[in-house]
Amino acid sequence: MRILVVGSGGREHAIVWKLSQSKRVEKIFCAPGNGGIKELAEIVDIKADDIQGLLDFAKNNKIDLTVVGPETALVKGIVDIFTKEGLKIFGPSKELAILEGSKIFAKSAMQKFKVPTAGFKIFDNPLNAKKYLNEKGVPLVIKADGLAAGKGVIIPKTIEEGEKAIDAIMVEKVFGDSGKRIILEDCLEGEEASMLIFTDGKTIAPLESSQDHKRIFDNDKGPNTGGMGAYSPAPVVTKDILGYVMKNVFTPVIDGLKKEGKIYKGVLYAGLMITKNGPMVLEFNVRFGDPETQAILPRLESDLVDIMLACISGTLDKIDVKWDKRPCLSVVCASKGYPDKYEKNKEITGLEQTKKMKDVIIFHAGTKNENGRIVTIGGRVLDVTGLGKDIKSARVNAYKAVEKIRFDGIQYRKDIGARALFHKTSMTCFVK
Ligand code: AMP
Ligand code: GLY
């Protein structure tokens, strides 16, 4: 098979890496890819949201399966366009990708299907939103309705800060039309976890749980980022919690949509807050998580091509999705300045040494191969990933590899997975 993977981050490198292990795969292309993906796939110079460009490429190059990493093309309807042309593509249709494309749509679906989530109100007018903020006080969560490159959620510390955020989104339109409407949502307390499923719209196969680390600095300090590391499984997702989420989140959504004649195909990601009253959904994403995928896919034993084709053809019930029991942990190495303006074009050394290390995989994100030299071009540069018999040894393996890698201004968190080491099960002993 000839496969096209769309995207250029660590998530896409992990997807390409896993697909490349399938005996069914003859050749992989990746648009636009990165310096690490280049070792496994032919890089194609087409942007990840250039649907027409991707379609032309897929047709001209006899692509048998297209896999889309980031959300933008999915929300724009790439799956419908490819499917109409008779091309196989993994992911949900446009009318369901809106579960990520509109937080208001997602919250309404959660309400309709009785999925546990925070209380909320929708506003299309900044004055009413500010009035509500003043009535409710802080903490309150402000969310732009549409896509905002992961920056559309603000948790203000003061009313004044909240009013500024409402104005920025609705009046100054910092996220464009994505901020036409906003949600004001109750602030939940607890521990976050990510749970994903593969589905063909009928059968649901859960992926192993994981946990992201969103803040830039150790101990969850500093501004939010795209994610500074992840590990899988997340001990906070006990067997009980997994069962609860399958029963109260994924099954009602997938079955409820099916009853409306809407067949969700692909991966569905639920961002969860595990509160003392049980798990609540913070958001849905219609794609794999980044950096969660870098810690999840190394644990997948089954053939990813088989799973993806089964999701497309509606035969997921025929597939036994198997997982390696060993935990996996991935540390993001980022450029100086990230998540604000960051440095670029720094040469990365030490990668060759890490290739010889056992149970270590390096996924590239913001890198490019410049005549054999690997240089930084993005904020998040590498996902240094370790497997181990337990989370402690996965962590040791990942950090041993991190120590080999050098580039000017490298920054990374030293505490990825630390919480998992000391996890107290008492946090999760809710009864439902
Ligand atoms: P979202 O894109 O909706 O997942 O929000 C991004 C991040 O904002 C989440 O990962 C949480 O850290 C935080 N967040 C979102 N909604 C809430 C909420 N209702 N209560 C507390 N934190 C939240
Ligand atoms: N790790 C968060 C996300 O992929 O949206």
XYZ file of N, CA and C in Angstrom, residues 1 3 5 11-25 28 65-68 90 197-198 205 207 266-267 288 293 296-312 316 319-323:
165
model
N 0.828 -1.207 0.000
C 0.000 0.000 0.000
C 0.861 1.255 0.000
N 0.861 5.068 1.292
C 0.154 5.840 2.316
C 0.634 7.279 2.333
N 0.640 10.519 4.841
C 0.376 11.053 6.180
C 0.461 12.576 6.091
N 3.629 13.953 16.567
C 2.511 13.024 16.398
C 2.588 12.335 15.036
N 2.844 13.121 13.995
C 2.895 12.541 12.649
C 4.112 11.624 12.492
N 5.237 11.990 13.158
C 6.400 11.099 13.098
C 6.043 9.750 13.744
N 5.328 9.804 14.876
C 4.929 8.559 15.551
C 3.978 7.739 14.676
N 3.080 8.417 13.989
C 2.139 7.713 13.098
C 2.913 7.061 11.941
N 3.812 7.833 11.324
C 4.605 7.299 10.207
C 5.440 6.107 10.692
N 6.062 6.257 11.857
C 6.911 5.191 12.435
C 6.104 3.913 12.621
N 4.908 4.055 13.159
C 4.077 2.872 13.423
C 3.570 2.264 12.106
N 3.126 3.105 11.188
C 2.639 2.589 9.898
C 3.759 1.872 9.148
N 4.986 2.387 9.282
C 6.101 1.817 8.518
C 6.421 0.388 8.967
N 5.913 -0.015 10.125
C 6.157 -1.381 10.608
C 5.185 -2.390 9.999
N 4.165 -1.894 9.296
C 3.169 -2.803 8.721
C 3.706 -3.469 7.455
N 3.489 -4.775 7.378
C 3.934 -5.516 6.175
C 3.153 -5.068 4.947
N 1.996 -4.457 5.171
C 1.150 -4.063 4.039
C 1.657 -2.793 3.364
N 2.599 -2.103 4.028
C 3.010 -0.797 3.514
C 4.192 -0.923 2.562
N 5.566 5.231 2.123
C 4.848 6.296 2.842
C 5.326 7.649 2.332
N -4.221 5.037 1.066
C -4.773 5.445 2.367
C -4.135 6.768 2.778
N -4.978 7.725 3.196
C -4.470 9.001 3.710
C -4.819 9.097 5.190
N -3.840 9.539 5.977
C -4.029 9.671 7.430
C -3.724 11.122 7.795
N -4.698 11.787 8.426
C -4.547 13.212 8.718
C -4.209 13.413 10.190
N -8.563 8.256 6.642
C -8.895 7.930 8.028
C -9.280 9.207 8.775
N -10.367 6.768 21.508
C -10.888 5.501 20.968
C -10.648 5.458 19.461
N -10.540 4.227 18.953
C -10.711 3.987 17.519
C -12.172 3.604 17.348
N -12.991 0.774 20.128
C -11.802 0.135 20.718
C -10.982 1.215 21.406
N -7.989 3.267 23.083
C -6.522 3.289 23.112
C -6.123 3.307 24.580
N -12.871 7.012 12.779
C -11.542 7.557 13.041
C -11.187 7.435 14.499
N -10.492 8.475 14.978
C -10.110 8.531 16.389
C -10.944 9.628 17.044
N -5.702 12.282 16.709
C -4.770 11.837 17.751
C -4.240 13.063 18.520
N 0.232 10.875 21.487
C 0.455 9.812 20.492
C 1.879 9.252 20.559
N 1.761 6.761 23.185
C 0.753 5.690 23.039
C 1.136 4.709 21.925
N 1.476 5.247 20.747
C 1.691 4.336 19.607
C 2.858 3.370 19.803
N 3.936 3.735 20.543
C 4.986 2.722 20.772
C 4.456 1.522 21.556
N 3.293 1.668 22.190
C 2.717 0.564 22.966
C 1.714 -0.257 22.159
N 1.411 0.184 20.944
C 0.432 -0.548 20.129
C 1.114 -1.745 19.468
N 0.601 -2.937 19.751
C 1.196 -4.140 19.148
C 0.545 -4.471 17.809
N -0.730 -4.149 17.663
C -1.451 -4.501 16.432
C -0.993 -3.616 15.276
N -1.362 -4.055 14.083
C -1.005 -3.329 12.865
C -1.928 -2.109 12.725
N -1.324 -0.919 12.695
C -2.139 0.307 12.629
C -2.871 0.432 11.287
N -2.280 -0.097 10.234
C -2.947 -0.041 8.922
C -4.252 -0.856 8.992
N -4.173 -2.060 9.583
C -5.380 -2.893 9.712
C -6.468 -2.148 10.484
N -6.061 -1.504 11.564
C -7.051 -0.808 12.409
C -7.694 0.334 11.622
N -6.868 1.108 10.939
C -7.397 2.272 10.219
C -8.327 1.850 9.085
N -7.921 0.810 8.357
C -8.781 0.335 7.255
C -10.097 -0.207 7.806
N -10.030 -0.866 8.973
C -11.249 -1.419 9.574
C -12.191 -0.294 10.038
N -11.604 0.804 10.534
C -12.441 1.949 10.917
C -13.164 2.503 9.689
N -12.458 2.549 8.561
C -13.047 3.106 7.338
C -14.129 2.168 6.790
N -14.367 -2.895 12.392
C -13.481 -2.841 13.556
C -13.758 -4.008 14.519
N -11.228 -6.799 14.523
C -9.832 -6.531 14.886
C -9.643 -6.608 16.401
N -8.574 -7.296 16.788
C -8.225 -7.358 18.195
C -7.092 -6.344 18.417
N -7.418 -5.228 19.037
C -6.397 -4.190 19.228
C -5.575 -4.542 20.479
N -4.301 -4.882 20.249
C -3.453 -5.367 21.352
C -2.418 -4.316 21.757
N -2.131 -4.297 23.057
C -1.204 -3.303 23.603
C -0.068 -3.971 24.359
